[in-house]
CSV table of C-alpha atoms in Angstrom, one decimal:
chain,number,residue,atom,x,y,z
A,181,MET,CA,71.5,129.3,149.9
A,182,ALA,CA,72.7,130.7,146.6
A,183,SER,CA,70.5,133.1,144.7
A,184,TYR,CA,70.0,134.7,141.3
A,185,ARG,CA,71.5,137.8,142.8
A,186,GLU,CA,74.8,135.9,143.2
A,187,ALA,CA,74.6,134.8,139.6
A,188,LEU,CA,74.1,138.5,138.6
A,189,GLU,CA,77.2,139.4,140.6
A,190,LEU,CA,79.2,136.6,138.9
A,191,ILE,CA,78.2,138.2,135.5
A,192,ILE,CA,79.1,141.7,136.5
A,193,LYS,CA,82.5,140.7,137.8
A,194,ARG,CA,83.2,138.7,134.6
A,195,GLN,CA,82.3,141.8,132.5
A,196,PHE,CA,84.8,143.9,134.6
A,197,GLY,CA,87.5,141.6,133.2
A,198,ILE,CA,86.2,141.8,129.6
A,199,TYR,CA,85.1,145.4,129.2
A,200,GLY,CA,86.6,147.2,132.3
A,201,PRO,CA,84.8,148.4,135.4
A,202,GLU,CA,84.0,151.9,134.1
A,203,LYS,CA,82.0,150.7,131.1
A,204,VAL,CA,80.2,148.0,133.1
A,205,ILE,CA,79.3,150.3,136.0
A,206,GLU,CA,77.8,152.7,133.5
A,207,PHE,CA,75.7,149.9,132.2
A,208,THR,CA,74.6,148.5,135.6
A,209,LYS,CA,73.5,152.1,136.6
A,210,LYS,CA,71.2,152.1,133.6
A,211,MET,CA,69.7,148.8,134.8
A,212,GLY,CA,69.2,150.2,138.3
A,213,VAL,CA,71.9,148.1,139.8
A,214,GLU,CA,74.4,149.8,142.1
A,215,VAL,CA,77.8,148.1,142.3
A,216,ASP,CA,81.1,148.9,144.0
A,217,LYS,CA,84.6,148.9,142.5
A,218,LYS,CA,85.0,145.2,143.5
A,219,GLY,CA,81.9,144.3,141.4
A,220,ARG,CA,79.8,143.7,144.5
A,221,ILE,CA,76.1,144.5,144.2
A,222,LEU,CA,75.1,147.2,146.7
A,223,LYS,CA,71.6,147.8,145.5
A,224,MET,CA,69.1,146.1,143.2
A,225,PRO,CA,65.9,147.5,141.8
A,226,GLU,CA,63.0,147.2,144.3
A,227,ASN,CA,60.1,144.7,143.9
A,228,VAL,CA,61.6,142.7,141.1
A,229,ASP,CA,61.7,138.9,140.7
A,230,GLU,CA,65.5,138.2,140.8
A,231,LYS,CA,65.3,135.4,138.2
A,232,GLU,CA,63.3,137.5,135.8
A,233,PHE,CA,65.5,140.5,136.3
A,234,LEU,CA,68.6,138.3,135.6
A,235,VAL,CA,67.2,137.4,132.2
A,236,LYS,CA,66.3,141.0,131.5
A,237,PHE,CA,69.8,142.1,132.6
A,238,VAL,CA,71.5,139.6,130.3
A,239,ASN,CA,69.3,140.5,127.3
A,240,GLU,CA,70.1,144.2,127.7
A,241,MET,CA,73.8,143.5,128.4
A,242,LYS,CA,74.1,141.6,125.1
A,243,LYS,CA,72.6,144.6,123.3
A,244,GLU,CA,74.7,147.2,125.1
A,245,LEU,CA,78.0,145.5,125.5
A,246,GLY,CA,78.0,142.9,122.7
A,247,LYS,CA,77.6,139.2,122.2
A,248,LEU,CA,80.8,138.3,123.9
A,249,SER,CA,79.4,139.5,127.2
A,250,PHE,CA,77.2,136.5,127.6
A,251,LEU,CA,79.5,134.1,125.8
A,252,ALA,CA,82.2,135.0,128.4
A,253,CYS,CA,80.1,134.0,131.4
A,254,LYS,CA,77.6,131.4,130.2
A,255,ILE,CA,79.7,128.3,131.0
A,256,ALA,CA,80.4,129.7,134.5
A,257,LEU,CA,76.7,130.3,134.9
A,258,ILE,CA,75.8,126.8,133.9
A,259,TYR,CA,78.1,125.4,136.5
A,260,PHE,CA,76.8,127.9,139.0
A,261,PHE,CA,73.1,126.9,138.5
A,262,THR,CA,74.0,123.2,138.5
A,263,LYS,CA,76.1,123.4,141.6
A,264,ASN,CA,73.5,125.4,143.5
A,265,LYS,CA,70.5,123.5,142.2
A,266,LEU,CA,68.9,126.6,140.7
A,267,LYS,CA,66.8,126.4,137.6
A,268,ASN,CA,68.7,127.8,134.6
A,269,PRO,CA,66.6,130.7,133.4
A,270,PHE,CA,68.2,130.7,130.0
A,271,GLU,CA,67.0,127.1,129.4
A,272,ASN,CA,63.8,126.8,127.4
B,250,MET,CA,95.5,153.1,120.4
B,251,ILE,CA,97.2,152.4,123.7
B,252,GLU,CA,100.6,154.0,123.7
B,253,GLU,CA,102.4,151.1,125.3
B,254,ALA,CA,101.1,148.8,122.5
B,255,GLU,CA,103.0,150.6,119.8
B,256,LYS,CA,106.3,150.1,121.6
B,257,VAL,CA,108.7,147.1,122.0
B,258,VAL,CA,108.8,146.4,125.8
B,259,GLU,CA,111.7,144.7,127.5
B,260,ILE,CA,109.9,142.5,130.0
B,261,ASP,CA,113.2,141.1,131.4
B,262,GLU,CA,116.9,141.4,130.5
B,263,LYS,CA,117.1,141.0,126.7
B,264,ILE,CA,113.6,139.5,126.6
B,265,TYR,CA,111.2,141.6,124.5
B,266,TRP,CA,107.5,141.8,124.0
B,267,LEU,CA,106.8,142.4,120.3
B,268,GLY,CA,103.1,142.0,120.3
B,269,VAL,CA,100.6,143.7,117.9
B,270,TYR,CA,97.7,145.6,119.3
B,271,GLU,CA,94.4,145.8,117.4
B,272,GLU,CA,91.6,148.1,118.6
B,273,ASN,CA,88.3,146.3,119.2
B,274,ALA,CA,89.8,142.8,119.0
B,275,VAL,CA,88.9,140.3,121.7
B,276,LEU,CA,92.0,138.1,121.2
B,277,ARG,CA,95.4,139.7,120.7
B,278,SER,CA,98.6,138.0,120.0
B,279,ASN,CA,101.7,138.4,122.2
B,280,ILE,CA,105.0,137.8,120.5
B,281,TYR,CA,108.3,137.5,122.4
B,282,LEU,CA,112.0,137.4,121.7
B,283,ILE,CA,114.9,136.1,123.8
B,284,ASP,CA,118.1,137.6,122.6
B,285,ASP,CA,120.8,135.4,124.1
B,286,ASP,CA,124.4,135.9,123.0
B,287,GLU,CA,124.8,133.9,119.7
B,288,ASP,CA,121.2,132.7,119.7
B,289,ALA,CA,117.9,134.5,119.2
B,290,VAL,CA,114.7,132.7,120.0
B,291,LEU,CA,111.5,134.1,118.6
B,292,ILE,CA,108.5,132.9,120.6
B,293,GLU,CA,105.1,132.5,118.9
B,294,PRO,CA,105.7,134.9,116.0
B,295,GLY,CA,102.0,135.3,115.3
B,296,SER,CA,99.7,136.0,112.4
B,297,ALA,CA,100.4,136.7,108.8
B,298,LYS,CA,97.9,139.6,109.0
B,299,TYR,CA,100.2,141.6,111.4
B,300,PHE,CA,103.5,140.6,109.9
B,301,ASP,CA,104.6,144.1,108.7
B,302,VAL,CA,104.0,145.7,112.1
B,303,PHE,CA,105.7,142.8,113.9
B,304,TYR,CA,108.7,142.9,111.6
B,305,GLU,CA,109.2,146.6,112.2
B,306,LYS,CA,109.2,145.9,115.9
B,307,LEU,CA,111.6,143.0,115.5
B,308,LYS,CA,114.1,145.0,113.5
B,309,SER,CA,114.2,147.7,116.2
B,310,VAL,CA,115.6,145.3,118.8
B,311,VAL,CA,117.7,142.7,116.9
B,312,ASP,CA,119.1,142.0,113.5
B,313,PRO,CA,116.4,139.6,112.2
B,314,GLU,CA,119.2,137.6,110.6
B,315,LYS,CA,120.3,136.6,114.1
B,316,ILE,CA,117.1,134.6,114.7
B,317,ASN,CA,117.9,131.0,114.5
B,318,TYR,CA,115.1,129.4,116.6
B,319,ILE,CA,111.4,129.9,116.6
B,320,PHE,CA,109.3,128.4,119.4
B,321,VAL,CA,105.6,127.5,118.7
B,322,SER,CA,103.5,125.9,121.4
B,323,HIS,CA,101.0,124.6,118.8
B,324,GLN,CA,100.2,125.4,115.2
B,325,ASP,CA,97.2,127.8,115.2
B,326,PRO,CA,97.2,130.7,112.7
B,327,ASP,CA,97.5,133.4,115.4
B,328,VAL,CA,100.7,131.6,116.5
B,329,ALA,CA,102.5,130.5,113.4
B,330,SER,CA,101.0,131.8,110.1
B,331,CYS,CA,103.7,134.4,109.7
B,332,ILE,CA,106.6,131.9,109.7
B,333,PRO,CA,106.6,131.5,105.9
B,334,LEU,CA,106.6,135.3,105.5
B,335,LEU,CA,109.6,135.6,107.7
B,336,GLU,CA,111.3,132.8,105.8
B,337,LYS,CA,110.7,134.6,102.5
B,338,LYS,CA,111.6,138.1,103.9
B,339,LEU,CA,115.0,136.8,105.2
B,340,ASN,CA,115.5,134.1,102.6
B,341,LYS,CA,116.3,131.9,105.5
B,342,LYS,CA,115.3,128.7,107.2
B,343,PHE,CA,115.0,128.4,111.0
B,344,THR,CA,114.9,125.7,113.5
B,345,ILE,CA,111.3,125.4,114.8
B,346,ILE,CA,111.1,124.2,118.4
B,347,THR,CA,107.9,122.4,119.0
B,348,HIS,CA,106.2,119.0,119.7
B,349,THR,CA,106.2,116.2,117.1
B,350,ARG,CA,102.4,116.4,116.8
B,351,THR,CA,102.7,120.1,115.7
B,352,THR,CA,105.1,119.2,113.0
B,353,PHE,CA,102.4,117.2,111.2
B,354,LEU,CA,100.3,120.4,110.8
B,355,LEU,CA,102.9,123.2,110.4
B,356,PRO,CA,103.8,122.1,106.8
B,357,PHE,CA,100.3,123.2,105.7
B,358,TYR,CA,101.5,126.8,106.0
B,359,ASP,CA,104.2,125.8,103.4
B,360,ILE,CA,106.9,126.2,106.0
B,361,LYS,CA,110.4,125.2,104.8
B,362,SER,CA,112.3,125.3,108.1
B,363,SER,CA,113.5,122.3,110.0
B,364,TYR,CA,112.2,121.1,113.4
B,365,TYR,CA,113.6,120.5,116.9
B,366,THR,CA,111.1,118.3,118.5
B,367,VAL,CA,111.2,118.6,122.3
B,368,ASP,CA,109.6,115.2,122.9
B,369,THR,CA,112.5,113.5,121.3
B,370,ASN,CA,115.1,115.7,122.9
B,371,LYS,CA,114.5,115.1,126.6
B,372,TRP,CA,112.2,118.2,126.8
B,373,LYS,CA,115.0,120.7,126.8
B,374,LEU,CA,117.2,122.8,124.5
B,375,VAL,CA,120.6,124.1,125.6
B,376,LEU,CA,121.6,127.3,123.8
B,377,LYS,CA,125.2,128.1,122.9
B,378,SER,CA,125.6,130.2,126.0
B,379,GLY,CA,124.6,127.3,128.2
B,380,ARG,CA,121.1,128.7,128.9
B,381,ILE,CA,118.6,125.9,129.3
B,382,LEU,CA,115.1,126.1,127.9
B,383,ARG,CA,112.8,123.5,129.4
B,384,PHE,CA,109.6,122.3,127.9
B,385,LEU,CA,106.5,120.8,129.6
B,386,PHE,CA,103.8,118.7,127.8
B,387,MET,CA,100.3,120.1,128.3
B,388,PRO,CA,98.2,117.7,126.2
B,389,TYR,CA,94.7,118.8,125.2
B,390,CYS,CA,95.2,122.3,126.5
B,391,HIS,CA,93.9,122.9,123.9
B,392,PHE,CA,95.8,121.0,121.2
B,393,PRO,CA,96.9,117.4,121.8
B,394,GLY,CA,100.6,118.3,121.3
B,395,MET,CA,100.5,121.5,123.3
B,396,ILE,CA,103.8,122.5,125.1
B,397,VAL,CA,105.0,125.4,127.2
B,398,MET,CA,108.5,126.7,127.5
B,399,TYR,CA,110.3,127.6,130.7
B,400,ASP,CA,113.4,129.8,130.5
B,401,THR,CA,115.6,128.7,133.4
B,402,LYS,CA,117.6,131.9,133.3
B,403,SER,CA,114.8,134.4,133.5
B,404,ARG,CA,112.3,132.1,135.2
B,405,ILE,CA,109.7,133.1,132.7
B,406,LEU,CA,107.1,130.6,131.6
B,407,PHE,CA,106.1,131.1,128.0
B,408,SER,CA,102.7,129.5,128.3
B,409,GLY,CA,101.1,129.5,124.9
B,410,ASP,CA,97.3,129.6,125.2
B,411,LEU,CA,97.4,128.7,128.9
B,412,PHE,CA,96.9,131.7,131.1
B,413,GLY,CA,95.6,133.6,128.1
B,414,GLY,CA,92.5,135.8,128.2
B,415,PHE,CA,89.5,137.2,126.3
B,416,SER,CA,89.3,140.9,126.7
B,417,TYR,CA,88.4,144.1,124.8
B,418,ARG,CA,90.2,145.9,127.5
B,419,TRP,CA,93.9,145.3,127.1
B,420,LYS,CA,96.8,145.8,129.4
B,421,LEU,CA,100.3,144.5,128.9
B,422,PHE,CA,100.6,143.4,132.5
B,423,ALA,CA,97.7,141.7,134.3
B,424,ASP,CA,95.7,143.9,136.8
B,425,GLU,CA,93.1,142.7,139.3
B,426,TRP,CA,90.5,142.0,136.7
B,427,TYR,CA,92.6,140.0,134.3
B,428,ILE,CA,91.7,136.8,136.2
B,429,GLU,CA,88.1,137.1,135.0
B,430,ALA,CA,89.3,137.5,131.4
B,431,MET,CA,91.5,134.4,131.9
B,432,LYS,CA,88.7,132.3,133.3
B,433,ALA,CA,86.4,133.2,130.4
B,434,PHE,CA,89.0,132.1,127.9
B,435,HIS,CA,89.8,128.8,129.6
B,436,GLU,CA,86.1,127.9,130.2
B,437,HIS,CA,85.7,127.8,126.5
B,438,TYR,CA,89.0,126.6,125.2
B,439,MET,CA,90.0,123.9,127.7
B,440,PRO,CA,88.3,120.6,127.4
B,441,SER,CA,87.7,119.7,131.0
B,442,ARG,CA,88.7,120.5,134.6
B,443,GLU,CA,90.5,117.1,134.9
B,444,ILE,CA,92.7,117.8,131.9
B,445,LEU,CA,93.4,121.4,132.8
B,446,SER,CA,94.0,120.7,136.5
B,447,HIS,CA,96.4,117.7,135.7
B,448,ASN,CA,98.5,119.8,133.4
B,449,ILE,CA,98.6,123.0,135.5
B,450,SER,CA,99.8,120.9,138.5
B,451,LYS,CA,103.0,120.3,136.6
B,452,LEU,CA,103.9,124.0,136.9
B,453,GLU,CA,104.0,123.7,140.7
B,454,LYS,CA,107.5,122.2,140.5
B,455,LEU,CA,108.8,125.3,138.7
B,456,ASP,CA,110.1,128.5,140.3
B,457,ILE,CA,108.2,130.9,138.1
B,458,LYS,CA,108.8,134.7,138.1
B,459,MET,CA,106.5,135.7,135.3
B,460,ILE,CA,104.0,134.0,133.0
B,461,ALA,CA,104.0,135.2,129.4
B,462,PRO,CA,101.0,133.9,127.5
B,463,GLN,CA,100.3,134.1,123.8
B,464,HIS,CA,97.0,136.0,124.4
B,465,GLY,CA,96.0,138.5,127.0
B,466,SER,CA,98.3,140.0,129.7
B,467,ILE,CA,101.6,139.1,131.2
B,468,ILE,CA,101.3,137.9,134.7
B,469,ALA,CA,104.1,139.3,136.8
B,470,LYS,CA,102.8,139.0,140.3
B,471,ASP,CA,100.6,136.7,142.4
B,472,ILE,CA,101.6,133.8,140.2
B,473,GLU,CA,100.3,131.2,142.6
B,474,LYS,CA,96.9,132.8,142.6
B,475,TYR,CA,96.6,132.3,138.8
B,476,ILE,CA,97.9,128.7,139.0
B,477,GLU,CA,95.4,127.9,141.7
B,478,THR,CA,92.5,129.4,139.8
B,479,LEU,CA,93.2,127.4,136.7
B,480,LYS,CA,93.8,124.2,138.7
B,481,ASN,CA,90.3,124.5,140.1
B,482,LEU,CA,88.4,126.0,137.2
B,483,GLU,CA,85.3,124.2,135.9
B,484,CYS,CA,85.7,124.4,132.2
B,485,GLY,CA,84.7,122.8,128.9
B,486,ASP,CA,82.2,120.0,129.2
B,487,TYR,CA,80.2,121.3,126.3
B,488,LEU,CA,79.1,117.7,125.7
B,489,TYR,CA,76.8,117.9,128.7
B,490,VAL,CA,75.2,121.1,127.7
B,491,ARG,CA,72.2,121.4,125.5
B,492,ASP,CA,73.0,123.3,122.3
B,493,ASP,CA,70.0,125.7,122.6
B,494,ILE,CA,71.5,127.1,125.9
B,495,LEU,CA,74.7,128.0,124.1
B,496,GLU,CA,73.1,129.7,121.1
B,497,GLU,CA,73.2,133.4,120.9
């Protein structure tokens, strides 16, 4: 079953293409997320709700990387949530 | 500044990349030139904003007077707004290769050149050397009259906005992460999976060596992977999405 962690991985891989792996890995480290050079998540912060963490990650990402970071992945995210019957955490 | 971006790059025999790099831009324009014996075809000449830089690059590889054809896949300002400047600079009119629908909009730039409409010319143009340029109709990707150009000699597809990418990180040739930049661009600019997939399927009949889009990076390897990705990409469909989700 798909998870919010997979959504986070989708976002990270997308940012690799927009900003480059180096800049993105630097940002994910700040957020406590360890990723490899393929954009795969190796380690998440402990004891966090994945859905809440996803929202926090995106909010920080927009501040750190810029508005395009979310714009570049939000259509993919909408399809991901719909396809996997996950509640879209960015929906009010 | 990326050193490569300041140069003219010969991407194939007498086919040149004359693009203009701007730091911190998310969309950059690729401009190409086919120098073919008696004909010179300028491909998507780009924005008026970058005309001076582009013109210097152009002069370094060909006598600009030699240019007789200009190909434009559609009429957007990043593709065609420099044409009137080129007309004035050279005091010359060109033959603009495009689709009839594009000819309805290009005159708004006050372009004086004449048109060669591919949809009324069997979707091909034969240059004086015998070299054949073929054109494929890609309606609604993203303009209703969108076309792409396939050079049968080099086997390069000049794909307009198709296969383009959003990216702050620019490389002339696509690397492993370009596919993500390409998906981001198409998810926003292409109206639906059905339309994109239908049009992209037309490319499967071609023997493509390289894809040269108007934005983003040139795709010189793994062509099938990129075609397959776009054929299956979920895109567009903003109509089904609540506006508040898309707000920043």
